[in-house]
Tab-separated table of C-alpha atoms and ligand atoms in Angstrom:
chain	number	residue	atom	x	y	z
T	203	MET	CA	136.284	96.398	162.481
T	204	SER	CA	133.959	98.457	164.766
T	205	ASP	CA	130.930	97.195	164.152
T	206	ALA	CA	132.026	93.481	164.355
T	207	PRO	CA	129.159	91.160	166.984
T	208	PRO	CA	130.697	90.420	170.166
T	209	THR	CA	132.265	86.534	170.361
T	210	LYS	CA	134.654	84.615	172.731
T	211	THR	CA	137.213	84.394	170.303
T	212	ALA	CA	137.792	87.555	169.461
T	213	PRO	CA	141.084	88.516	170.549
T	214	PRO	CA	142.028	91.323	173.585
T	215	ALA	CA	144.423	94.196	172.645
T	216	VAL	CA	147.592	93.065	173.846
T	217	SER	CA	149.567	94.654	176.943
T	218	GLY	CA	151.566	97.361	174.821
T	219	ALA	CA	149.917	97.101	171.584
T	220	THR	CA	149.126	100.788	172.437
T	221	SER	CA	152.688	102.209	173.108
T	222	ALA	CA	155.478	103.254	171.081
T	223	SER	CA	157.370	100.200	171.404
T	224	PRO	CA	157.763	97.042	169.460
T	225	VAL	CA	156.501	93.919	170.566
T	226	THR	CA	157.464	91.714	168.200
T	227	ALA	CA	155.593	88.840	168.382
T	228	ASN	CA	152.088	87.323	169.353
T	229	TRP	CA	150.969	90.952	168.937
T	230	ARG	CA	146.866	91.230	168.924
T	231	GLY	CA	144.812	93.836	168.477
T	232	HIS	CA	143.162	96.853	165.329
T	233	LEU	CA	144.869	99.129	162.539
T	234	ARG	CA	143.139	101.853	160.845
T	235	VAL	CA	143.340	102.142	157.170
T	236	GLY	CA	145.280	105.318	155.873
T	237	SER	CA	144.757	105.184	152.532
T	238	ILE	CA	144.476	102.625	149.871
T	239	VAL	CA	146.164	102.069	146.273
T	240	ALA	CA	144.441	100.854	143.113
T	241	GLU	CA	147.664	99.013	141.681
T	242	THR	CA	146.298	96.632	139.013
T	243	PRO	CA	142.649	95.649	137.784
T	244	GLY	CA	141.008	93.914	140.842
T	245	VAL	CA	144.103	94.400	142.714
T	246	LYS	CA	144.613	97.066	145.862
T	247	THR	CA	147.229	97.893	148.157
T	248	PHE	CA	146.234	98.979	151.854
T	249	ARG	CA	148.559	101.365	153.781
T	250	LEU	CA	147.529	100.184	158.368
T	251	LEU	CA	148.400	102.747	160.587
T	252	PRO	CA	148.223	102.400	164.338
T	253	SER	CA	144.533	102.778	165.818
T	254	SER	CA	145.770	104.761	168.490
T	255	SER	CA	147.635	108.219	167.637
T	256	ASP	CA	150.939	106.416	168.648
T	257	ARG	CA	153.390	107.310	165.705
T	258	PHE	CA	154.648	103.965	165.579
T	259	LEU	CA	153.496	100.407	164.921
T	260	PRO	CA	152.678	98.189	168.179
T	261	PHE	CA	155.135	95.748	166.114
T	262	THR	CA	158.261	94.967	164.096
T	263	PHE	CA	158.825	92.220	161.280
T	264	VAL	CA	161.244	90.859	159.632
T	265	PRO	CA	160.566	90.915	155.297
T	266	GLY	CA	158.483	88.601	154.410
T	267	GLN	CA	156.601	88.062	156.863
T	268	PHE	CA	152.481	88.379	156.886
T	269	LEU	CA	149.608	88.960	159.295
T	270	ASN	CA	145.907	87.078	159.625
T	271	VAL	CA	143.398	89.829	159.869
T	272	ALA	CA	139.892	89.140	161.044
T	273	PHE	CA	136.233	90.341	159.633
T	274	TRP	CA	132.850	89.642	160.026
T	275	ILE	CA	131.248	88.734	156.889
T	276	GLY	CA	127.611	87.434	156.842
T	277	GLY	CA	127.503	87.120	160.651
T	278	ALA	CA	131.228	84.375	160.423
T	279	ARG	CA	133.763	85.409	161.593
T	280	MET	CA	136.154	84.697	159.020
T	281	ILE	CA	140.210	84.778	158.950
T	282	ARG	CA	142.828	85.404	155.986
T	283	SER	CA	146.714	85.674	155.785
T	284	TYR	CA	148.010	88.589	154.094
T	285	SER	CA	151.669	89.387	153.585
T	286	ILE	CA	153.756	92.415	154.012
T	287	SER	CA	154.788	94.696	151.005
T	288	SER	CA	156.114	97.528	152.496
T	289	SER	CA	159.612	97.482	154.036
T	290	PRO	CA	160.750	97.231	157.869
T	291	THR	CA	161.947	100.258	157.875
T	292	ARG	CA	158.206	101.809	157.551
T	293	ARG	CA	157.960	102.145	161.518
T	294	GLU	CA	154.500	104.579	161.305
T	295	TYR	CA	153.010	101.870	158.386
T	296	VAL	CA	152.657	98.749	157.372
T	297	GLU	CA	151.050	97.630	153.803
T	298	LEU	CA	149.202	94.662	152.162
T	299	THR	CA	148.429	94.051	148.589
T	300	VAL	CA	145.228	92.289	147.826
T	301	LYS	CA	144.124	90.660	144.647
T	302	ARG	CA	139.955	90.370	144.963
T	303	GLU	CA	139.289	86.650	143.977
T	304	PRO	CA	135.914	86.622	141.982
T	305	ARG	CA	134.413	84.451	143.883
T	306	GLY	CA	136.718	85.110	147.632
T	307	ALA	CA	134.767	85.832	150.660
T	308	VAL	CA	137.034	88.046	152.393
T	309	SER	CA	139.523	89.102	149.507
T	310	ARG	CA	135.992	90.672	147.735
T	311	HIS	CA	135.000	91.854	151.211
T	312	ILE	CA	138.667	93.825	151.478
T	313	VAL	CA	139.329	95.178	148.214
T	314	ASP	CA	135.705	95.747	147.240
T	315	LEU	CA	133.810	97.331	150.837
T	316	LEU	CA	136.980	99.109	152.871
T	317	LYS	CA	137.302	102.510	153.363
T	318	VAL	CA	139.841	105.121	154.805
T	319	GLY	CA	139.416	104.926	158.527
T	320	ASP	CA	137.919	101.888	159.069
T	321	LEU	CA	139.370	99.378	161.885
T	322	ILE	CA	140.733	96.189	160.934
T	323	GLU	CA	141.276	93.150	163.990
T	324	ALA	CA	144.906	91.741	163.072
T	325	ALA	CA	147.130	89.697	164.768
T	326	GLY	CA	151.459	88.915	164.313
T	327	PRO	CA	153.508	88.838	162.498
T	328	VAL	CA	153.840	86.070	161.980
T	329	GLY	CA	155.878	83.902	158.927
T	330	LYS	CA	159.289	81.809	158.207
T	331	PHE	CA	159.332	82.688	154.747
T	332	THR	CA	162.090	85.993	155.561
T	333	PHE	CA	164.679	86.916	154.450
T	334	ASP	CA	166.564	90.122	155.566
T	335	GLY	CA	170.699	89.528	154.190
T	336	THR	CA	171.702	87.571	156.688
T	337	GLU	CA	170.857	84.640	155.921
T	338	ALA	CA	172.956	84.441	152.695
T	339	ASP	CA	175.056	85.852	150.172
T	340	SER	CA	172.815	86.980	147.451
T	341	VAL	CA	169.028	86.146	147.223
T	342	VAL	CA	166.745	84.571	143.980
T	343	LEU	CA	163.576	86.109	144.588
T	344	ILE	CA	161.175	84.214	141.877
T	345	SER	CA	157.395	84.998	141.850
T	346	ALA	CA	154.288	84.916	139.910
T	347	GLY	CA	151.134	87.446	140.773
T	348	VAL	CA	150.006	88.226	143.727
T	349	GLY	CA	153.018	86.291	145.171
T	350	ILE	CA	154.893	89.474	144.195
T	351	THR	CA	154.535	90.703	147.815
T	352	PRO	CA	157.225	89.624	150.085
T	353	MET	CA	159.459	89.866	147.033
T	354	VAL	CA	158.919	93.198	147.192
T	355	SER	CA	159.296	93.532	151.023
T	356	VAL	CA	162.206	92.087	151.152
T	357	THR	CA	163.687	94.251	147.806
T	358	ARG	CA	162.716	97.416	149.407
T	359	TYR	CA	164.335	96.049	152.543
T	360	LEU	CA	167.845	95.635	150.457
T	361	THR	CA	167.251	98.040	148.374
T	362	GLU	CA	166.843	100.680	151.717
T	363	ARG	CA	170.271	99.122	153.724
T	364	ALA	CA	172.577	99.136	150.680
T	365	TRP	CA	172.656	95.526	151.160
T	366	ALA	CA	175.661	94.100	149.027
T	367	GLY	CA	174.502	91.311	147.920
T	368	ASP	CA	173.168	90.360	144.390
T	369	ILE	CA	169.352	90.658	144.288
T	370	PHE	CA	168.172	88.095	141.241
T	371	PHE	CA	164.402	89.312	140.952
T	372	ILE	CA	162.226	87.042	139.032
T	373	PHE	CA	158.424	87.466	138.507
T	374	THR	CA	155.381	86.229	136.022
T	375	CYS	CA	152.405	87.742	135.455
T	376	ARG	CA	149.684	87.401	132.144
T	377	THR	CA	150.006	90.731	131.076
T	378	PRO	CA	151.831	94.319	131.652
T	379	ALA	CA	148.547	95.306	133.432
T	380	ASP	CA	148.590	92.346	135.744
T	381	PHE	CA	152.605	93.719	137.201
T	382	ILE	CA	151.294	93.972	140.213
T	383	LEU	CA	153.488	96.579	142.375
T	384	GLY	CA	155.758	96.987	138.992
T	385	ASN	CA	156.076	100.938	139.092
T	386	GLU	CA	157.717	99.978	142.580
T	387	VAL	CA	159.542	97.446	141.103
T	388	ALA	CA	160.934	99.656	138.315
T	389	THR	CA	161.488	102.103	140.647
T	390	LEU	CA	164.085	99.717	143.281
T	391	GLN	CA	166.325	98.729	139.698
T	392	ARG	CA	166.553	102.660	138.563
T	393	ALA	CA	167.952	102.820	142.877
T	394	ASN	CA	169.329	99.261	143.378
T	395	PRO	CA	172.427	98.791	140.513
T	396	LYS	CA	172.650	94.780	142.331
T	397	LEU	CA	169.265	94.497	141.657
T	398	HIS	CA	169.013	91.772	138.591
T	399	VAL	CA	165.226	91.742	137.250
T	400	ALA	CA	164.166	88.917	134.777
T	401	VAL	CA	160.352	89.253	133.964
T	402	THR	CA	158.072	86.877	131.692
T	403	MET	CA	154.738	87.557	130.158
T	404	THR	CA	152.250	84.718	129.328
T	405	ARG	CA	149.232	86.634	127.535
T	406	SER	CA	151.245	89.999	126.378
T	407	GLU	CA	150.309	89.674	122.644
T	408	GLY	CA	148.531	92.552	121.254
T	409	THR	CA	149.963	94.518	124.751
T	410	GLY	CA	153.036	96.001	123.239
T	411	TRP	CA	155.177	93.460	126.169
T	412	LYS	CA	158.954	93.238	124.610
T	413	GLY	CA	160.409	91.365	127.355
T	414	PRO	CA	160.750	88.441	127.818
T	415	ARG	CA	157.451	86.054	127.081
T	416	GLY	CA	155.609	82.326	128.556
T	417	ARG	CA	155.629	80.606	131.571
T	418	ILE	CA	159.253	80.570	133.786
T	419	THR	CA	161.642	78.120	132.026
T	420	LYS	CA	165.135	76.296	132.795
T	421	GLU	CA	166.314	79.042	130.090
T	422	LEU	CA	164.945	82.184	132.022
T	423	LEU	CA	166.741	80.776	135.154
T	424	THR	CA	170.026	80.236	133.771
T	425	GLN	CA	170.133	83.111	131.859
T	426	THR	CA	169.254	85.496	134.736
T	427	VAL	CA	171.298	84.203	137.718
T	428	PRO	CA	174.401	82.527	136.940
T	429	ASP	CA	175.062	79.356	139.421
T	430	LEU	CA	171.673	79.422	140.842
T	431	ALA	CA	172.648	76.147	142.316
T	432	SER	CA	174.605	77.385	144.827
T	433	ARG	CA	172.703	80.627	145.717
T	434	ARG	CA	169.469	81.044	148.603
T	435	ILE	CA	166.352	81.128	146.406
T	436	GLN	CA	162.749	81.805	147.552
T	437	LEU	CA	159.599	80.554	145.351
T	438	CYS	CA	156.010	82.312	146.546
T	439	GLY	CA	152.884	82.182	144.105
T	440	PRO	CA	150.123	80.259	142.666
T	441	LEU	CA	150.700	75.556	143.175
T	442	PRO	CA	150.646	74.937	139.737
T	443	MET	CA	153.337	77.214	138.451
T	444	MET	CA	155.226	76.393	142.233
T	445	GLU	CA	155.781	73.233	141.534
T	446	ALA	CA	156.437	73.858	137.984
T	447	THR	CA	159.134	75.438	139.001
T	448	LYS	CA	159.918	73.096	141.979
T	449	ALA	CA	160.435	70.774	139.029
T	450	ILE	CA	162.434	73.304	137.714
T	451	LEU	CA	165.121	73.786	140.022
T	452	ALA	CA	165.451	70.210	141.519
T	453	GLU	CA	166.548	69.498	137.385
T	454	LEU	CA	168.850	72.783	137.767
T	455	GLY	CA	170.496	70.441	140.758
T	456	VAL	CA	168.801	73.196	143.411
T	457	PRO	CA	169.380	71.599	147.108
T	458	PRO	CA	166.330	71.293	149.404
T	459	GLU	CA	167.917	73.500	151.372
T	460	ASN	CA	168.499	76.311	149.227
T	461	LEU	CA	164.577	76.461	148.608
T	462	LYS	CA	162.476	78.133	150.885
T	463	THR	CA	158.411	78.783	149.684
T	464	GLU	CA	155.100	80.161	151.069
T	465	GLN	CA	151.826	79.000	149.037
T	466	PHE	CA	149.686	81.326	149.074
T	467	GLY	CA	146.175	79.306	150.059
T	468	ALA	CA	144.663	75.834	150.219
T	469	VAL	CA	143.739	74.562	146.151
T	470	LYS	CA	140.171	73.925	147.059
T	471	PRO	CA	138.404	76.564	148.781
T	472	ALA	CA	137.046	76.739	152.505
T	473	PRO	CA	134.306	74.450	153.610
T	474	ALA	CA	132.592	77.896	154.642
T	475	ALA	CA	133.586	80.573	151.965
T	476	ALA	CA	132.086	77.279	149.240
T	477	GLY	CA	129.316	76.396	150.522
T	478	ILE	CA	129.910	73.190	151.098
T	479	ALA	CA	128.025	70.227	152.980
T	480	LEU	CA	130.085	69.158	155.957
T	481	LYS	CA	128.634	66.079	156.819
T	482	PRO	CA	130.000	63.248	155.126
T	483	THR	CA	127.466	59.926	154.650
T	484	ALA	CA	128.820	56.455	155.742
T	485	PRO	CA	129.353	57.106	159.847
T	486	ALA	CA	133.219	57.341	160.645
T	487	THR	CA	135.213	54.558	162.132
T	488	GLY	CA	138.564	56.624	162.721
T	489	PRO	CA	140.039	57.235	166.512
T	490	LEU	CA	137.973	58.930	169.081
T	491	VAL	CA	138.395	62.736	169.042
T	492	THR	CA	137.664	64.438	172.305
T	493	PHE	CA	137.322	68.560	171.883
T	494	SER	CA	137.398	69.140	175.966
T	495	THR	CA	136.397	73.183	175.593
T	496	ASN	CA	132.834	71.808	173.810
T	497	ASN	CA	132.334	68.674	175.860
T	498	LYS	CA	132.059	66.891	172.312
T	499	SER	CA	132.991	63.556	170.996
T	500	ALA	CA	133.336	62.225	167.884
T	501	ARG	CA	135.127	58.816	166.097
T	502	ILE	CA	136.811	60.493	162.969
T	503	HIS	CA	136.761	60.116	159.107
T	504	ALA	CA	139.168	58.073	157.188
T	505	ASP	CA	142.007	61.193	155.924
T	506	GLN	CA	140.123	63.849	158.044
T	507	THR	CA	142.008	66.511	159.647
T	508	VAL	CA	140.619	67.421	163.424
T	509	LEU	CA	140.079	70.842	161.696
T	510	GLU	CA	137.132	69.124	159.246
T	511	LEU	CA	136.110	66.801	162.018
T	512	SER	CA	135.565	70.025	164.413
T	513	GLU	CA	133.542	71.871	161.464
T	514	GLU	CA	130.936	68.970	160.562
T	515	LEU	CA	130.324	68.589	165.032
T	516	GLY	CA	130.046	72.618	164.792
T	517	ILE	CA	132.895	74.095	166.809
T	518	GLY	CA	134.733	77.144	166.198
T	519	ILE	CA	138.291	76.588	165.115
T	520	ASP	CA	139.901	79.455	163.637
T	521	PHE	CA	141.447	79.050	160.041
T	522	SER	CA	143.219	81.319	157.029
T	523	CYS	CA	145.519	79.323	154.917
T	524	ARG	CA	144.224	75.611	155.643
T	525	ILE	CA	148.088	73.997	154.794
T	526	GLY	CA	149.893	74.849	157.979
T	527	THR	CA	151.383	78.184	156.970
T	528	CYS	CA	149.243	80.548	158.911
T	529	GLY	CA	149.374	79.152	162.444
T	530	VAL	CA	145.535	80.507	162.748
T	531	CYS	CA	144.098	77.004	163.399
T	532	LYS	CA	146.754	75.715	166.454
T	533	VAL	CA	144.952	73.967	169.312
T	534	LYS	CA	146.349	72.130	172.438
T	535	MET	CA	146.195	68.138	172.153
T	536	THR	CA	146.337	67.143	175.571
T	537	SER	CA	146.780	63.838	175.211
T	538	GLY	CA	147.287	61.194	171.947
T	539	GLU	CA	149.281	61.559	168.877
T	540	VAL	CA	148.651	63.413	165.167
T	541	ASP	CA	150.441	63.226	161.961
T	542	GLN	CA	150.977	66.815	160.191
T	543	ALA	CA	151.694	66.532	156.833
T	544	VAL	CA	152.813	70.391	156.906
T	545	GLN	CA	153.835	71.999	160.645
T	546	ASP	CA	155.516	75.393	159.111
T	547	ALA	CA	153.548	77.106	161.398
T	548	LEU	CA	154.993	75.180	164.599
T	549	ASP	CA	157.730	76.604	166.762
T	550	ASP	CA	159.846	74.121	168.797
T	551	ASP	CA	157.915	76.124	171.727
T	552	ASP	CA	154.624	74.967	170.442
T	553	LYS	CA	155.895	70.951	169.492
T	554	ALA	CA	157.654	71.291	173.187
T	555	ASN	CA	153.542	72.274	174.510
T	556	GLY	CA	151.447	69.920	172.323
T	557	ILE	CA	150.805	72.111	169.740
T	558	ILE	CA	148.762	70.892	166.596
T	559	LEU	CA	147.739	72.670	163.337
T	560	ALA	CA	143.810	71.525	163.114
T	561	CYS	CA	144.218	71.912	158.963
T	562	GLN	CA	147.131	69.643	159.431
T	563	ALA	CA	146.379	66.869	162.095
T	564	LYS	CA	145.059	63.454	161.503
T	565	PRO	CA	144.626	61.599	164.891
T	566	LYS	CA	147.085	58.154	165.254
T	567	SER	CA	145.420	57.085	167.688
T	568	ASP	CA	142.372	58.600	170.798
T	569	ILE	CA	142.675	62.148	171.582
T	570	ALA	CA	141.556	65.461	173.412
T	571	VAL	CA	142.203	68.748	171.765
T	572	GLU	CA	140.900	71.793	173.849
T	573	ALA	CA	138.798	73.619	171.549
D	3	FAD	C1	150.945	83.296	154.027
D	3	FAD	C2	150.032	83.970	153.242
D	3	FAD	C3	149.974	84.868	152.212
D	3	FAD	C4	149.239	85.434	151.693
D	3	FAD	N1	149.462	86.873	151.152
D	3	FAD	C5	148.851	87.140	150.454
D	3	FAD	C6	148.853	88.212	149.943
D	3	FAD	O1	149.922	89.417	150.064
D	3	FAD	N2	147.782	89.333	148.968
D	3	FAD	C7	146.771	88.192	148.454
D	3	FAD	O2	145.936	88.874	147.960
D	3	FAD	N3	146.581	86.815	149.199
D	3	FAD	C8	147.223	86.521	150.269
D	3	FAD	N4	147.037	85.374	150.671
D	3	FAD	C9	145.897	85.005	150.189
D	3	FAD	C10	144.393	85.022	151.103
D	3	FAD	O3	145.414	84.517	152.331
D	3	FAD	C11	143.880	84.351	151.052
D	3	FAD	O4	143.517	82.625	151.036
D	3	FAD	C12	142.963	84.737	149.549
D	3	FAD	O5	142.360	86.221	149.940
D	3	FAD	C13	141.588	84.620	149.521
D	3	FAD	O6	140.621	84.793	150.224
D	3	FAD	P1	139.421	84.366	150.011
D	3	FAD	O7	138.450	84.521	151.418
D	3	FAD	O8	138.906	86.028	149.258
D	3	FAD	O9	139.130	83.403	149.320
D	3	FAD	P2	138.164	81.717	149.606
D	3	FAD	O10	136.576	82.589	150.175
D	3	FAD	O11	138.967	81.094	151.149
D	3	FAD	O12	138.068	81.359	148.626
D	3	FAD	C14	139.885	80.632	148.251
D	3	FAD	C15	139.489	80.681	146.808
D	3	FAD	O13	138.393	79.663	146.440
D	3	FAD	C16	137.209	79.779	145.492
D	3	FAD	N5	136.051	80.528	145.851
D	3	FAD	C17	135.290	80.305	146.956
D	3	FAD	N6	134.067	80.151	146.533
D	3	FAD	C18	134.147	79.092	145.458
D	3	FAD	C19	132.870	78.196	144.856
D	3	FAD	N7	131.737	78.169	145.777
D	3	FAD	N8	133.489	78.007	144.051
D	3	FAD	C20	134.237	77.733	143.208
D	3	FAD	N9	136.040	78.848	143.756
D	3	FAD	C21	135.450	79.651	145.083
D	3	FAD	C22	137.822	82.028	145.890
D	3	FAD	O14	137.603	82.231	144.000
D	3	FAD	C23	139.350	81.793	145.729
D	3	FAD	O15	140.461	81.469	144.603
D	3	FAD	C24	148.120	84.795	151.190
D	3	FAD	C25	147.713	83.387	151.874
D	3	FAD	C26	148.817	83.069	152.877
D	3	FAD	C27	148.095	81.888	153.692
D	4	FES	S1	144.852	77.174	159.172
D	4	FES	FE1	147.020	77.741	158.628
D	4	FES	S2	147.944	76.482	159.644
D	4	FES	FE2	145.983	75.808	159.887
């Protein structure tokens, strides 16, 4: 973002970010929009290039990972996560495929306003929703809507590598016009005899669609994938589709350790996006939370997260997903104890060093955090 106001939280470019040698973790810097392709109504793919004259990106990634991108919108810095849809074999660029949410703060900014040549502030790559062919000898990729993006990255990579395993690619959307990256899936299918594609459309009446109709069902899964329960499965899509599919997979005897999932965001919009009033009415009686950097303390409400309390107090902890996936809200806790329902974004080093996810953390005792 060339026009970003100065901020103490703006990340500096890390050492190596402008060199051709790969930096595989904790990269922060800028990428330049190289090209923009309209995929479906409201969905565009942005090819991002190094911001310098370097030929190669300053980081590498594993298929299924995502980038966190930051924008200044209406005077506020907003961060969101986007899965990389291109293959890691393409060292010159990454592609993000973004769906415009009708009332979304950042996705509308990206889809409506971003132009070729713009600089984007980005960090990553991050995420554990990965598959590179070493984890299992076959894979079942189940997705809906824009949840297709990490699946396309995985399929592109495995196809380019002539991976010997079977790839079962199961996807659902409303109509053929909503099939994001549909041409790419067809191209991969022609190139890869090990790629088995099953697509079902939920609102295909009058569209000429000749394939399966309706949602993903037990029958569709068992007809497409032999021995489903013994295979590695990756699932990504809107929450209701994920919940329904998880229930079917459990019924079909898929052990939890065979299933990897990624949810793309919270059910409710972020307060800043929705203009939700942040001040609860009743006085808080929970543990005391001290934000040491800001020299502020307050008691927390029952069921409130550290992130929500920080927003009430006007303390700027960055966030993106608010569901424990992206890691943008990591803060260091210097004393006390918290419960965290989801800890997907924390690795062993984080846990050993007292790092918590503010969007998940609910204090069990008085705590102090560096924020
Ligand atoms: C790991 C990960 C990977 C992701 N990958 C992708 C990807 O590849 N492609 C992609 O498109 N997205 C992806 N997402 C989702 C993305 O990060 C954003 O959540 C999404 O673009 C919406 O952001 P936004 O700022 O536009 O919406 P927000 O402003 O954050 O709003 C969130 C939702 O609330 C709705 N909303 C906002 N305001 C209101 C209101 N006043 N009343 C009612 N509803 C409202 C919006 O329409 C939107 O659906 C990913 C998310 C995660 C966590
Ligand atoms: S905001 Fe994404 S993990 Fe907390």
